[in-house]
PDB file of C-alpha atoms in Angstrom:
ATOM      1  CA  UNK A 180      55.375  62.352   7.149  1.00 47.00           C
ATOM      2  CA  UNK A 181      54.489  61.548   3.362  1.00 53.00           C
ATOM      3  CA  UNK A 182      57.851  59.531   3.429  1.00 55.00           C
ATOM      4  CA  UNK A 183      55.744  56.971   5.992  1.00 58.00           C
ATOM      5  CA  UNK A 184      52.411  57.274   4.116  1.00 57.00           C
ATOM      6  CA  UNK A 185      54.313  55.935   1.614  1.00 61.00           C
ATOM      7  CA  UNK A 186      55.933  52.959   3.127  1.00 62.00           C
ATOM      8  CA  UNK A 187      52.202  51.947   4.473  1.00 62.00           C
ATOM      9  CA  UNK A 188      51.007  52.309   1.264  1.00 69.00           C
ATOM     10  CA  UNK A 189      53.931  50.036  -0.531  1.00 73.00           C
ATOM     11  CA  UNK A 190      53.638  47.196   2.220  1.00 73.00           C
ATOM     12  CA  UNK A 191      50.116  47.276   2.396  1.00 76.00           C
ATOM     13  CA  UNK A 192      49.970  46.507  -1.066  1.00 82.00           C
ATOM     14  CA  UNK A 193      52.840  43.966  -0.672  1.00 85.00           C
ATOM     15  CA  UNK A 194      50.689  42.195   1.778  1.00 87.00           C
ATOM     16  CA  UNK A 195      48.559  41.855  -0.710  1.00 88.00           C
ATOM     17  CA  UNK A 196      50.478  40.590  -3.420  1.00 91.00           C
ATOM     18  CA  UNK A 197      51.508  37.583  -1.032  1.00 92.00           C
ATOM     19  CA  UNK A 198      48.024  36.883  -0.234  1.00 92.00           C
ATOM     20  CA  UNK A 199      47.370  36.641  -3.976  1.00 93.00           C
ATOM     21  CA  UNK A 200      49.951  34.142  -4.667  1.00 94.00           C
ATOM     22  CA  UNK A 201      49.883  32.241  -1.764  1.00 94.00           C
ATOM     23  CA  UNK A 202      46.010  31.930  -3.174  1.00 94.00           C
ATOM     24  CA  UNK A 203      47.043  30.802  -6.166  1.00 95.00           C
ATOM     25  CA  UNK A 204      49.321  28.146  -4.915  1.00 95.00           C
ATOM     26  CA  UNK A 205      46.614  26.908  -2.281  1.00 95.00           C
ATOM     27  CA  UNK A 206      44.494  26.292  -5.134  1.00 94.00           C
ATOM     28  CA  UNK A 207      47.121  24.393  -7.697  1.00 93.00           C
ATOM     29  CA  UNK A 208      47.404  21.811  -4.481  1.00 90.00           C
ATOM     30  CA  UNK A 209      43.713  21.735  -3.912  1.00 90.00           C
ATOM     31  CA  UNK A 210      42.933  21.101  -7.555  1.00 89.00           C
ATOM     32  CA  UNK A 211      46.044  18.683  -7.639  1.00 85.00           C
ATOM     33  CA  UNK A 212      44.780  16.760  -4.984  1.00 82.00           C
ATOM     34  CA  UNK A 213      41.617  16.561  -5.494  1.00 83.00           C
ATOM     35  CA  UNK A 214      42.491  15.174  -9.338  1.00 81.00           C
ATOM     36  CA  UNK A 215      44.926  12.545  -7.607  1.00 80.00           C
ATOM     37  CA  UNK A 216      42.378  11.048  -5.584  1.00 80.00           C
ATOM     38  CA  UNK A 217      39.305  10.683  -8.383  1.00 85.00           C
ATOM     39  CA  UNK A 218      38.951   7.834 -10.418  1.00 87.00           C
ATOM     40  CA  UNK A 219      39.668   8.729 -13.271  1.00 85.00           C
ATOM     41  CA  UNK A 220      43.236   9.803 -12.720  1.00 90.00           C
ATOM     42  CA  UNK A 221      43.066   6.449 -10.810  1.00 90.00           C
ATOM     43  CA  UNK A 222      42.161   4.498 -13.524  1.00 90.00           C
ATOM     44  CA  UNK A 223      44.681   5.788 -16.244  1.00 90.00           C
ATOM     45  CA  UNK A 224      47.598   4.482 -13.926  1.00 91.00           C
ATOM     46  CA  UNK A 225      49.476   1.900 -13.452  1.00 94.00           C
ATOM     47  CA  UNK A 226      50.289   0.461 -10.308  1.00 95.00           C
ATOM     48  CA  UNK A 227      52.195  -1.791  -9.097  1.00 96.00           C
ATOM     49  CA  UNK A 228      52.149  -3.684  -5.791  1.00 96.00           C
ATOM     50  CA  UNK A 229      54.276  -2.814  -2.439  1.00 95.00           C
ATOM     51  CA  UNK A 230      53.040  -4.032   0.527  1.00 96.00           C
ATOM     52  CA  UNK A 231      50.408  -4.943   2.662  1.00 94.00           C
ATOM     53  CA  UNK A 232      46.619  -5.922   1.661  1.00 92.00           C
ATOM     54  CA  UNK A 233      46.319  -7.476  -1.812  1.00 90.00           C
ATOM     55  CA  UNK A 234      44.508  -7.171  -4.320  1.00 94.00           C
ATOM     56  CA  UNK A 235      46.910  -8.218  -7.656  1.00 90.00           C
ATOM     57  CA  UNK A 236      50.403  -7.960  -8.528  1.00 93.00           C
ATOM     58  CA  UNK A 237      50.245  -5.370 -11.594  1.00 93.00           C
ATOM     59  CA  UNK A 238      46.889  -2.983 -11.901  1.00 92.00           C
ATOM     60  CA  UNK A 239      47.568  -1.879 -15.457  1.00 90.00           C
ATOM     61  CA  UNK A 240      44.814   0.323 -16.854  1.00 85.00           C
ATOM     62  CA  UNK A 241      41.264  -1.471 -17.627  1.00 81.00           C
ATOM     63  CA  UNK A 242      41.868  -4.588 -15.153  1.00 88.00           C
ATOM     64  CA  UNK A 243      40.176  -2.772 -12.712  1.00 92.00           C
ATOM     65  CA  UNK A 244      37.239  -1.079 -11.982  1.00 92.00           C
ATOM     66  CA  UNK A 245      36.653   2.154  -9.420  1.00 91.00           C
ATOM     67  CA  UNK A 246      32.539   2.543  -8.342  1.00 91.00           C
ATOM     68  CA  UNK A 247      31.875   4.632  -5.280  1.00 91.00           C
ATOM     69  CA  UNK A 248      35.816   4.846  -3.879  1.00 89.00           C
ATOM     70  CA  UNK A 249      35.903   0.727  -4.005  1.00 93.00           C
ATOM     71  CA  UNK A 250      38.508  -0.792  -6.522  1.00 94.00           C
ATOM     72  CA  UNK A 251      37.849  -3.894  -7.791  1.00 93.00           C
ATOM     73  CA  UNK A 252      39.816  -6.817  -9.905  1.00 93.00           C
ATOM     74  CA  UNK A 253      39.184 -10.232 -10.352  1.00 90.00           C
ATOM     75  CA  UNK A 254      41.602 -10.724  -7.131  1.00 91.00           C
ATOM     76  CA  UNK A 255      39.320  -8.799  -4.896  1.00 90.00           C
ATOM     77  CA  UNK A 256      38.325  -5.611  -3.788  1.00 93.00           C
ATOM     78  CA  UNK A 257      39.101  -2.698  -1.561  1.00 95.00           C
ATOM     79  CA  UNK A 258      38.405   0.425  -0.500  1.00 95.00           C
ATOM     80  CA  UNK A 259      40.603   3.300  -1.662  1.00 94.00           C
ATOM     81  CA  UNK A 260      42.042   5.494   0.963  1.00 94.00           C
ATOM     82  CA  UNK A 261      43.914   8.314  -0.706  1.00 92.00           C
ATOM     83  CA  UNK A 262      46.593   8.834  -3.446  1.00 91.00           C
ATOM     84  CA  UNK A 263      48.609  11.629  -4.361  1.00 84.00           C
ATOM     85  CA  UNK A 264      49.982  10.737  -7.444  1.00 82.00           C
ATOM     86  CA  UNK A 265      52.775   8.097  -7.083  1.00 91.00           C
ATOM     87  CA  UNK A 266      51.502   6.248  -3.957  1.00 95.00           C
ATOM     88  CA  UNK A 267      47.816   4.694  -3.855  1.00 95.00           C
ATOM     89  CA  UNK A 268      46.912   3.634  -0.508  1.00 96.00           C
ATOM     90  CA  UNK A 269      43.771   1.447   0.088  1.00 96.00           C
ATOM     91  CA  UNK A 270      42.346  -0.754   2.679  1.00 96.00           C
ATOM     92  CA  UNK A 271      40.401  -4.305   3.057  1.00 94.00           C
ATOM     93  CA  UNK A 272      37.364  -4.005   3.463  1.00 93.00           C
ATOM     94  CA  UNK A 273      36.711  -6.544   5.842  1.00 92.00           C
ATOM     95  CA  UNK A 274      39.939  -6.809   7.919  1.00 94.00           C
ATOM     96  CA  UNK A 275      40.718  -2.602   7.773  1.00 94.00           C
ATOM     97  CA  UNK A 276      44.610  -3.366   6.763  1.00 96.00           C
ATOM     98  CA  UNK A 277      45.918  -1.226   4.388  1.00 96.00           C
ATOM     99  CA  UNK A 278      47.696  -1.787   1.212  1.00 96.00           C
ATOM    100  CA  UNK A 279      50.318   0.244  -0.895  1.00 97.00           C
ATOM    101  CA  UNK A 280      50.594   0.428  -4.622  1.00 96.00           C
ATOM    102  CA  UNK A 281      53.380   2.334  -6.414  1.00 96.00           C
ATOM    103  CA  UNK A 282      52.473   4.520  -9.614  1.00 94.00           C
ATOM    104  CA  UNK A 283      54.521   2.770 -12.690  1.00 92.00           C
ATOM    105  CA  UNK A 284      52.899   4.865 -15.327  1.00 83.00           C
TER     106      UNK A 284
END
């Protein structure tokens, strides 16, 4: 009987090592994400365009400002769906088509 005690004991706390790192790892992609998608990590890119909506050829880093998830150049403006990283996916405001920019920096 101890034998079994034991084994409960060793994958109860192996359970709970898992649960730990899976944590951790949730969080590093949380945290990851969420720093993808703000403007700042936005704005310290490069991007270059892909396809669909337009809004320039080449957003280098200060031709282009971010206020309240809207990009804007002196080309136009859009509103800025998600990125994660080396993709940056917005969308016209007016006609809802989205556009794709590729991360260069």
């Amino acid at each position: 009987m101890p034998e079994r005690k034991t084994q409960k004991n060793n994958f109860g706390k192996m359970k709970k090592r898992i649960f730990k790192i899976l944590s951790v790892i949730i969080g590093l992609v949380l945290i990851l994400g969420f720093y993808s998608n703000s403007s700042s990590f936005i704005e310290k890119q490069d991007w270059k365009y892909a396809e669909g909506t337009h809004i320039g050829d080449w957003l280098a880093k200060n031709s282009f400002e971010i206020n309240n998830g809207i990009i804007e150049t002196n080309q136009g403006k859009a509103k800025i769906v998600f990125c994660y990283g080396k993709e940056l996916i917005i969308e016209n405001i007016e006609t809802k088509e989205k556009g794709y920019y590729i991360n260069k920096s």
